[in-house]
Short mmCIF file of C-alpha atoms in Angstrom, two decimals:
data_model
loop_
_atom_site.label_atom_id
_atom_site.label_comp_id
_atom_site.label_asym_id
_atom_site.label_seq_id
_atom_site.Cartn_x
_atom_site.Cartn_y
_atom_site.Cartn_z
CA MET A 298 171.47 41.22 60.51
CA LEU A 299 170.49 41.17 63.52
CA THR A 300 172.65 38.93 66.01
CA ILE A 301 170.76 38.60 69.21
CA ASP A 302 170.82 35.45 71.81
CA ARG A 303 169.30 32.74 72.34
CA ALA A 304 168.18 33.63 75.77
CA THR A 305 167.40 37.35 75.06
CA ARG A 306 165.33 36.14 71.96
CA ASP A 307 163.65 33.41 73.98
CA ALA A 308 162.36 36.29 76.91
CA ILE A 309 161.17 38.27 74.21
CA ILE A 310 158.88 35.52 72.52
CA ALA A 311 158.05 34.48 76.22
CA HIS A 312 157.22 37.76 77.20
CA ALA A 313 155.02 38.45 74.13
CA ARG A 314 153.27 35.13 74.78
CA ARG A 315 152.35 36.01 78.04
CA ASP A 316 150.71 39.58 77.26
CA HIS A 317 148.93 37.65 74.48
CA PRO A 318 146.55 38.85 73.33
CA ASP A 319 147.30 42.16 73.96
CA GLU A 320 150.53 43.57 72.17
CA ALA A 321 153.72 43.68 74.00
CA CYS A 322 156.51 45.71 73.68
CA GLY A 323 160.13 46.00 75.21
CA VAL A 324 164.01 47.39 74.18
CA VAL A 325 166.94 45.52 74.72
CA ALA A 326 169.70 48.37 75.11
CA GLY A 327 173.39 47.91 74.00
CA PRO A 328 176.71 50.07 74.48
CA ILE A 329 176.52 52.71 72.03
CA GLY A 330 177.69 51.60 68.74
CA SER A 331 178.67 47.61 69.79
CA ASP A 332 175.50 46.67 67.61
CA ARG A 333 175.30 44.58 70.20
CA PRO A 334 171.66 43.76 72.21
CA GLU A 335 172.60 43.19 75.70
CA ARG A 336 170.36 44.39 78.37
CA HIS A 337 166.80 43.42 77.47
CA VAL A 338 163.73 45.96 79.82
CA PRO A 339 160.98 44.34 78.70
CA MET A 340 158.11 47.26 78.95
CA VAL A 341 154.10 47.80 79.68
CA ASN A 342 151.89 48.77 76.97
CA ALA A 343 150.54 51.89 78.08
CA ALA A 344 147.92 51.06 75.52
CA MET A 345 146.78 47.64 76.37
CA SER A 346 145.90 47.10 73.08
CA PRO A 347 145.55 44.19 70.84
CA THR A 348 146.15 46.59 68.16
CA PHE A 349 148.48 49.73 69.24
CA TYR A 350 150.97 49.53 71.77
CA GLU A 351 153.06 52.78 73.28
CA PHE A 352 155.72 53.36 76.11
CA ASP A 353 153.96 55.08 78.95
CA SER A 354 155.61 58.45 78.70
CA GLY A 355 157.15 58.48 82.58
CA ASP A 356 158.61 54.89 81.61
CA LEU A 357 159.94 56.18 78.53
CA LEU A 358 161.73 58.53 80.21
CA ARG A 359 163.15 56.44 82.87
CA LEU A 360 164.47 54.39 80.29
CA TYR A 361 166.28 56.65 78.12
CA ARG A 362 167.71 58.23 81.41
CA ASP A 363 168.81 54.83 82.69
CA MET A 364 170.25 54.03 79.19
CA ASP A 365 172.23 57.52 79.17
CA ASP A 366 173.63 56.65 82.51
CA ARG A 367 175.41 53.59 80.81
CA ASP A 368 175.83 54.61 77.80
CA GLU A 369 173.82 52.77 76.01
CA GLU A 370 171.46 52.90 73.08
CA PRO A 371 168.17 50.95 72.09
CA VAL A 372 169.87 48.33 69.83
CA VAL A 373 166.58 46.37 69.71
CA ILE A 374 163.26 47.89 70.24
CA TYR A 375 160.12 45.30 69.43
CA HIS A 376 157.12 44.56 70.03
CA SER A 377 154.56 41.63 69.24
CA HIS A 378 151.54 41.95 66.77
CA THR A 379 148.59 38.91 68.01
CA ALA A 380 146.17 39.16 65.33
CA THR A 381 148.95 39.68 62.03
CA GLU A 382 151.89 38.57 60.14
CA ALA A 383 155.00 39.95 61.72
CA TYR A 384 155.36 43.28 59.30
CA PRO A 385 155.50 46.21 60.21
CA SER A 386 152.17 48.02 59.59
CA ARG A 387 152.00 51.84 58.16
CA THR A 388 151.24 52.70 62.03
CA ASP A 389 154.91 51.52 62.96
CA VAL A 390 156.60 52.47 59.79
CA ASN A 391 155.18 56.26 60.30
CA LEU A 392 156.12 55.98 64.39
CA ALA A 393 159.46 54.41 63.84
CA SER A 394 161.97 56.95 65.99
CA GLU A 395 165.17 55.14 65.72
CA PRO A 396 167.06 54.65 62.81
CA ASN A 397 169.94 52.72 64.21
CA ALA A 398 167.40 50.00 65.60
CA HIS A 399 166.66 46.66 64.90
CA TYR A 400 162.94 47.09 64.80
CA VAL A 401 161.80 43.07 65.81
CA LEU A 402 158.24 42.02 65.02
CA VAL A 403 156.97 39.24 66.71
CA SER A 404 153.83 37.01 65.89
CA THR A 405 151.83 35.59 67.94
CA ARG A 406 148.85 34.64 65.92
CA ASP A 407 149.38 30.70 65.19
CA GLY A 408 148.62 29.98 68.90
CA GLY A 409 151.79 31.83 69.64
CA GLU A 410 150.11 32.19 73.47
CA VAL A 411 150.98 28.80 73.88
CA GLU A 412 154.57 27.39 74.95
CA GLY A 413 155.80 25.13 72.19
CA THR A 414 153.85 26.75 69.88
CA ASP A 415 155.70 28.51 66.59
CA VAL A 416 156.68 32.33 66.89
CA ASP A 417 157.58 34.50 64.35
CA PHE A 418 159.89 36.33 65.23
CA ARG A 419 161.54 38.53 62.05
CA SER A 420 163.82 42.25 62.32
CA TYR A 421 163.71 44.95 60.18
CA ARG A 422 165.41 48.28 59.43
CA ILE A 423 162.96 51.67 59.05
CA VAL A 424 164.21 54.45 57.96
CA ASP A 425 162.81 57.49 56.62
CA GLY A 426 159.92 55.22 56.03
CA GLU A 427 161.69 52.63 54.27
CA VAL A 428 161.26 48.90 55.66
CA THR A 429 164.03 46.54 55.45
CA GLU A 430 164.03 43.19 56.52
CA GLU A 431 167.48 41.58 57.19
CA GLU A 432 168.48 37.99 58.71
CA VAL A 433 167.80 37.06 62.12
CA THR A 434 171.25 35.25 63.56
CA VAL A 435 170.89 33.43 67.21
CA VAL A 436 173.95 32.82 68.98
CA GLU A 437 174.25 30.89 72.10
CA ARG A 438 176.48 34.34 73.37
CA TYR A 439 178.43 36.80 72.02
CA ASP A 440 182.19 36.82 71.35
CA THR A 441 184.02 38.60 73.78
CA MET B 173 172.58 80.31 82.13
CA ALA B 174 170.25 78.83 79.80
CA ILE B 175 167.77 76.37 79.61
CA GLU B 176 169.26 73.02 78.01
CA VAL B 177 167.04 71.23 75.27
CA ARG B 178 168.16 67.10 74.59
CA ILE B 179 167.58 66.28 71.27
CA PRO B 180 166.82 62.74 70.17
CA THR B 181 168.26 60.93 67.90
CA ILE B 182 165.82 61.35 64.82
CA LEU B 183 165.99 65.39 65.18
CA ARG B 184 170.11 66.01 65.41
CA THR B 185 169.96 66.85 61.95
CA TYR B 186 168.48 70.45 62.39
CA THR B 187 171.22 70.37 65.73
CA ASP B 188 174.29 69.55 63.66
CA GLY B 189 174.51 66.22 65.18
CA GLU B 190 174.67 67.99 68.77
CA ARG B 191 172.74 65.97 71.35
CA ALA B 192 171.92 68.82 73.67
CA VAL B 193 171.69 73.04 72.89
CA GLN B 194 170.93 75.84 74.79
CA SER B 195 167.94 77.75 74.30
CA GLU B 196 166.00 80.37 76.33
CA GLY B 197 162.10 81.15 76.77
CA ALA B 198 159.61 82.37 79.68
CA THR B 199 157.32 79.22 78.36
CA VAL B 200 157.97 75.80 76.51
CA ALA B 201 156.45 77.30 73.52
CA GLU B 202 158.87 80.41 73.61
CA LEU B 203 161.65 78.07 74.15
CA VAL B 204 160.50 75.99 70.67
CA GLU B 205 160.06 79.57 68.68
CA ASN B 206 163.87 80.63 69.91
CA LEU B 207 164.32 76.47 68.89
CA GLU B 208 163.27 77.13 65.02
CA ALA B 209 165.03 80.43 64.89
CA ALA B 210 168.35 78.74 65.59
CA HIS B 211 167.66 74.99 63.83
CA THR B 212 164.89 75.74 61.35
CA GLY B 213 162.58 72.81 60.38
CA ILE B 214 162.66 71.61 64.09
CA LYS B 215 159.27 73.66 65.24
CA GLU B 216 157.21 71.41 62.19
CA ARG B 217 158.49 68.01 63.73
CA LEU B 218 157.19 69.14 67.13
CA VAL B 219 154.18 70.83 67.05
CA GLU B 220 151.30 70.32 65.23
CA ASP B 221 147.74 72.41 65.15
CA GLY B 222 149.24 74.85 68.43
CA SER B 223 149.92 71.31 70.83
CA VAL B 224 152.50 69.23 70.91
CA ARG B 225 152.37 66.37 68.81
CA ARG B 226 150.87 63.48 69.85
CA PHE B 227 153.76 61.92 69.58
CA VAL B 228 156.08 63.62 71.00
CA ASN B 229 157.06 63.84 74.61
CA VAL B 230 158.43 67.16 76.22
CA TYR B 231 159.09 66.83 79.52
CA VAL B 232 160.43 69.88 81.33
CA ASN B 233 161.93 69.15 84.48
CA ASP B 234 161.21 65.39 84.40
CA GLU B 235 157.71 66.42 83.93
CA ASP B 236 155.16 65.31 80.94
CA ILE B 237 154.66 68.66 79.88
CA ARG B 238 150.93 67.48 78.71
CA PHE B 239 150.20 67.05 82.45
CA THR B 240 151.37 70.29 83.24
CA GLY B 241 149.44 73.10 80.55
CA GLY B 242 151.57 72.17 77.11
CA LEU B 243 153.09 74.80 75.49
CA GLU B 244 152.50 77.58 77.75
CA THR B 245 154.06 75.08 80.87
CA ALA B 246 156.85 77.98 82.61
CA VAL B 247 160.36 77.72 81.65
CA SER B 248 163.48 78.93 83.34
CA ASP B 249 166.95 79.42 83.48
CA GLY B 250 169.18 76.45 84.53
CA ASP B 251 165.97 73.88 83.68
CA THR B 252 166.37 70.89 81.61
CA VAL B 253 163.85 69.69 78.71
CA VAL B 254 163.72 66.80 77.50
CA ILE B 255 162.75 65.64 73.72
CA LEU B 256 161.36 62.50 72.82
CA PRO B 257 159.23 60.83 70.46
CA ALA B 258 156.72 57.59 71.32
CA VAL B 259 157.47 54.60 70.89
CA ALA B 260 154.60 53.01 69.52
CA GLY B 261 152.86 51.19 67.06
CA GLY B 262 150.86 48.81 66.28
CA ALA B 263 148.65 46.06 63.83
CA PRO B 264 147.17 46.80 60.73
CA GLY B 265 144.23 48.41 61.19
CA GLY B 266 144.25 49.05 64.61
CA GLY B 267 141.56 51.95 65.58
CA ALA B 268 143.51 53.23 67.80
CA GLY B 269 146.43 54.48 66.06
CA PRO B 270 146.42 58.15 64.99
CA TRP B 271 145.72 57.65 61.34
CA ALA B 272 143.10 55.45 62.33
CA ALA B 273 140.68 58.87 61.05
CA ASP B 274 142.19 59.12 57.43
CA ARG B 275 141.13 55.02 57.42
CA ALA B 276 137.88 56.23 58.16
CA GLN B 277 136.99 58.88 55.89
#
């Protein structure tokens, strides 16, 4: 199960709306082992494509260095599909390289670029090519 | 002195869970051979047809080796090499993905 705070979920959806019709992507980092997505880091889609996303390689290095410095890991890795459902594609599965992460897919296909319309927000584990959807629980804030 | 190689989570199965290992070589290609000797199987995850795999990033002292000569990039004692899998993906049928060619066949 993914537990995520409302402000972070809303920020991810806002990012997906903003970049529509291109795919938006980013991570939410959290303390190693906490399973708590705390620090939203929107990334630039270097592919600038409606059907593909990729973090810029320099941005990727800086992201991982920052997380290392803060004892964080990528708790959530998200991207949007802008014309198809919020389900991992074969490409997504083949390239998934963080078995501990929650892979969040957002779909803006149903007019989702407009504020107030429905946006699908779903979460998956992707381990060894196996996709398992999981429940998403939205909380106002994390228990301390 | 040696060269420190930082290993991403997905490849730590080859390094007994170690986040970083020491290796040596004059080029990244030699370094990869020495890594393979100590951690069998890792080379195949990094290199394909004599080049770094499309969705693997290798950095020598923060420089992506795609821009510095690829596997022939020189390395020396004290350098830090970072390996990071690309974070990438995309929609079904997306033409920019690595399997676009497969689908076209």
